[in-house]
PDB file of C-alpha atoms in Angstrom:
ATOM      1  CA  UNK A   1    -171.233  28.449  55.826  1.00  0.00           C
ATOM      2  CA  UNK A   2    -172.041  32.005  54.817  1.00  0.00           C
ATOM      3  CA  UNK A   3    -170.218  35.213  55.689  1.00  0.00           C
ATOM      4  CA  UNK A   4    -172.519  37.903  57.078  1.00  0.00           C
ATOM      5  CA  UNK A   5    -171.551  41.538  57.674  1.00  0.00           C
ATOM      6  CA  UNK A   6    -173.357  44.006  59.933  1.00  0.00           C
ATOM      7  CA  UNK A   7    -173.668  47.659  58.881  1.00  0.00           C
ATOM      8  CA  UNK A   8    -175.094  48.572  62.279  1.00  0.00           C
ATOM      9  CA  UNK A   9    -173.279  50.840  64.758  1.00  0.00           C
ATOM     10  CA  UNK A  10    -173.159  48.224  67.504  1.00  0.00           C
ATOM     11  CA  UNK A  11    -173.081  44.440  67.865  1.00  0.00           C
ATOM     12  CA  UNK A  12    -176.140  42.469  66.745  1.00  0.00           C
ATOM     13  CA  UNK A  13    -177.130  39.094  68.132  1.00  0.00           C
ATOM     14  CA  UNK A  14    -178.552  36.531  65.733  1.00  0.00           C
ATOM     15  CA  UNK A  15    -180.823  33.637  66.657  1.00  0.00           C
ATOM     16  CA  UNK A  16    -178.534  30.797  67.654  1.00  0.00           C
ATOM     17  CA  UNK A  17    -176.142  33.013  69.595  1.00  0.00           C
ATOM     18  CA  UNK A  18    -173.826  34.419  66.916  1.00  0.00           C
ATOM     19  CA  UNK A  19    -172.961  38.064  67.614  1.00  0.00           C
ATOM     20  CA  UNK A  20    -172.033  40.231  64.630  1.00  0.00           C
ATOM     21  CA  UNK A  21    -169.637  43.109  65.208  1.00  0.00           C
ATOM     22  CA  UNK A  22    -170.012  46.202  63.010  1.00  0.00           C
ATOM     23  CA  UNK A  23    -168.241  45.885  59.657  1.00  0.00           C
ATOM     24  CA  UNK A  24    -166.746  42.450  60.363  1.00  0.00           C
ATOM     25  CA  UNK A  25    -167.620  39.590  57.992  1.00  0.00           C
ATOM     26  CA  UNK A  26    -168.521  36.656  60.260  1.00  0.00           C
ATOM     27  CA  UNK A  27    -169.103  33.018  59.334  1.00  0.00           C
ATOM     28  CA  UNK A  28    -172.681  32.051  60.209  1.00  0.00           C
ATOM     29  CA  UNK A  29    -173.685  28.409  60.225  1.00  0.00           C
ATOM     30  CA  UNK A  30    -177.286  27.622  59.247  1.00  0.00           C
ATOM     31  CA  UNK A  31    -177.655  31.036  57.545  1.00  0.00           C
ATOM     32  CA  UNK A  32    -180.212  29.541  55.161  1.00  0.00           C
ATOM     33  CA  UNK A  33    -182.489  29.050  58.183  1.00  0.00           C
ATOM     34  CA  UNK A  34    -181.520  32.119  60.245  1.00  0.00           C
ATOM     35  CA  UNK A  35    -182.088  34.560  57.359  1.00  0.00           C
ATOM     36  CA  UNK A  36    -185.800  33.661  57.349  1.00  0.00           C
ATOM     37  CA  UNK A  37    -186.288  34.796  60.965  1.00  0.00           C
ATOM     38  CA  UNK A  38    -188.602  37.842  60.954  1.00  0.00           C
ATOM     39  CA  UNK A  39    -186.166  40.199  62.689  1.00  0.00           C
ATOM     40  CA  UNK A  40    -183.185  39.040  60.626  1.00  0.00           C
ATOM     41  CA  UNK A  41    -185.220  39.401  57.411  1.00  0.00           C
ATOM     42  CA  UNK A  42    -186.101  42.989  58.372  1.00  0.00           C
ATOM     43  CA  UNK A  43    -182.401  43.738  58.994  1.00  0.00           C
ATOM     44  CA  UNK A  44    -181.535  42.319  55.565  1.00  0.00           C
ATOM     45  CA  UNK A  45    -184.302  44.325  53.871  1.00  0.00           C
ATOM     46  CA  UNK A  46    -183.128  47.515  55.610  1.00  0.00           C
ATOM     47  CA  UNK A  47    -179.509  46.954  54.561  1.00  0.00           C
ATOM     48  CA  UNK A  48    -178.321  46.379  58.130  1.00  0.00           C
ATOM     49  CA  UNK A  49    -177.079  42.880  57.264  1.00  0.00           C
ATOM     50  CA  UNK A  50    -175.374  41.707  54.091  1.00  0.00           C
ATOM     51  CA  UNK A  51    -174.329  38.189  53.192  1.00  0.00           C
ATOM     52  CA  UNK A  52    -172.080  36.703  50.534  1.00  0.00           C
ATOM     53  CA  UNK A  53    -175.109  34.628  49.535  1.00  0.00           C
ATOM     54  CA  UNK A  54    -176.548  37.319  47.221  1.00  0.00           C
ATOM     55  CA  UNK A  55    -177.779  34.943  44.539  1.00  0.00           C
ATOM     56  CA  UNK A  56    -179.896  32.970  47.017  1.00  0.00           C
ATOM     57  CA  UNK A  57    -181.297  36.107  48.686  1.00  0.00           C
ATOM     58  CA  UNK A  58    -182.386  37.477  45.323  1.00  0.00           C
ATOM     59  CA  UNK A  59    -184.601  34.424  44.784  1.00  0.00           C
ATOM     60  CA  UNK A  60    -186.466  34.780  48.073  1.00  0.00           C
ATOM     61  CA  UNK A  61    -190.030  36.002  47.944  1.00  0.00           C
ATOM     62  CA  UNK A  62    -190.598  39.584  49.026  1.00  0.00           C
ATOM     63  CA  UNK A  63    -191.447  39.909  52.711  1.00  0.00           C
ATOM     64  CA  UNK A  64    -195.148  40.211  53.446  1.00  0.00           C
ATOM     65  CA  UNK A  65    -196.424  43.281  55.246  1.00  0.00           C
ATOM     66  CA  UNK A  66    -199.046  41.691  57.455  1.00  0.00           C
ATOM     67  CA  UNK A  67    -200.844  45.020  57.893  1.00  0.00           C
ATOM     68  CA  UNK A  68    -201.597  45.288  54.171  1.00  0.00           C
ATOM     69  CA  UNK A  69    -201.570  41.642  53.067  1.00  0.00           C
ATOM     70  CA  UNK A  70    -204.920  40.614  51.629  1.00  0.00           C
ATOM     71  CA  UNK A  71    -204.040  36.945  51.481  1.00  0.00           C
ATOM     72  CA  UNK A  72    -204.332  36.928  47.687  1.00  0.00           C
ATOM     73  CA  UNK A  73    -202.004  34.600  45.836  1.00  0.00           C
ATOM     74  CA  UNK A  74    -200.118  35.790  42.761  1.00  0.00           C
ATOM     75  CA  UNK A  75    -200.211  39.261  41.311  1.00  0.00           C
ATOM     76  CA  UNK A  76    -197.621  41.996  41.596  1.00  0.00           C
ATOM     77  CA  UNK A  77    -195.340  41.416  44.601  1.00  0.00           C
ATOM     78  CA  UNK A  78    -194.426  45.106  44.627  1.00  0.00           C
ATOM     79  CA  UNK A  79    -198.021  46.255  45.026  1.00  0.00           C
ATOM     80  CA  UNK A  80    -197.370  47.383  48.613  1.00  0.00           C
ATOM     81  CA  UNK A  81    -194.070  49.120  47.799  1.00  0.00           C
ATOM     82  CA  UNK A  82    -194.101  52.857  47.372  1.00  0.00           C
ATOM     83  CA  UNK A  83    -192.093  54.746  44.749  1.00  0.00           C
ATOM     84  CA  UNK A  84    -190.065  56.201  47.639  1.00  0.00           C
ATOM     85  CA  UNK A  85    -189.001  52.679  48.665  1.00  0.00           C
ATOM     86  CA  UNK A  86    -187.797  51.998  45.124  1.00  0.00           C
ATOM     87  CA  UNK A  87    -185.898  55.295  44.951  1.00  0.00           C
ATOM     88  CA  UNK A  88    -184.252  54.640  48.312  1.00  0.00           C
ATOM     89  CA  UNK A  89    -183.260  51.135  47.241  1.00  0.00           C
ATOM     90  CA  UNK A  90    -181.688  52.514  44.051  1.00  0.00           C
ATOM     91  CA  UNK A  91    -179.767  55.133  46.037  1.00  0.00           C
ATOM     92  CA  UNK A  92    -178.515  52.475  48.468  1.00  0.00           C
ATOM     93  CA  UNK A  93    -177.380  50.319  45.538  1.00  0.00           C
ATOM     94  CA  UNK A  94    -175.570  53.251  43.925  1.00  0.00           C
ATOM     95  CA  UNK A  95    -173.904  54.120  47.226  1.00  0.00           C
ATOM     96  CA  UNK A  96    -172.785  50.515  47.674  1.00  0.00           C
ATOM     97  CA  UNK A  97    -171.253  50.478  44.174  1.00  0.00           C
ATOM     98  CA  UNK A  98    -169.265  53.585  45.130  1.00  0.00           C
ATOM     99  CA  UNK A  99    -168.018  51.946  48.327  1.00  0.00           C
ATOM    100  CA  UNK A 100    -170.277  53.969  50.619  1.00  0.00           C
ATOM    101  CA  UNK A 101    -171.657  52.023  53.577  1.00  0.00           C
ATOM    102  CA  UNK A 102    -175.027  53.751  53.863  1.00  0.00           C
ATOM    103  CA  UNK A 103    -176.382  53.480  57.394  1.00  0.00           C
ATOM    104  CA  UNK A 104    -179.817  51.873  57.467  1.00  0.00           C
ATOM    105  CA  UNK A 105    -181.288  54.963  59.153  1.00  0.00           C
ATOM    106  CA  UNK A 106    -180.006  57.413  56.535  1.00  0.00           C
ATOM    107  CA  UNK A 107    -182.635  59.282  54.549  1.00  0.00           C
ATOM    108  CA  UNK A 108    -182.548  59.446  50.767  1.00  0.00           C
ATOM    109  CA  UNK A 109    -181.237  62.999  51.052  1.00  0.00           C
ATOM    110  CA  UNK A 110    -178.329  61.919  53.276  1.00  0.00           C
ATOM    111  CA  UNK A 111    -177.417  59.065  50.932  1.00  0.00           C
ATOM    112  CA  UNK A 112    -177.520  61.429  47.941  1.00  0.00           C
ATOM    113  CA  UNK A 113    -175.233  63.874  49.805  1.00  0.00           C
ATOM    114  CA  UNK A 114    -172.710  61.094  50.422  1.00  0.00           C
ATOM    115  CA  UNK A 115    -172.894  59.970  46.783  1.00  0.00           C
ATOM    116  CA  UNK A 116    -172.356  63.555  45.599  1.00  0.00           C
ATOM    117  CA  UNK A 117    -169.442  63.959  47.996  1.00  0.00           C
ATOM    118  CA  UNK A 118    -167.843  60.732  46.760  1.00  0.00           C
ATOM    119  CA  UNK A 119    -168.278  61.688  43.097  1.00  0.00           C
ATOM    120  CA  UNK A 120    -166.724  65.113  43.747  1.00  0.00           C
ATOM    121  CA  UNK A 121    -163.514  63.485  45.014  1.00  0.00           C
TER     122      UNK A 121
END
């Protein structure tokens, strides 16, 4: 069983009926299956959901953007990612290290403001 935490403002319902309350680590059975659901995967990618299963999540293939997927096999998996996506991911990681729970809707500027505020303390 895996503990999953929601960073969303309100409760989120997972496939299978489990409801995650904001900020509460909840045991989720069959997480290895549920995390592959398209909506759940998008929540994970956006930082809305976090699990204590970090090592397994890191080994998952990058999600495919069906609008830009050419169907080619192999190559650079980050070809569709923009530099802004990378910068935002780095800011989110830095914020997390500082104990800042960055909301998934926050812009890079807002995250940087919170990081600066935390470092000034």
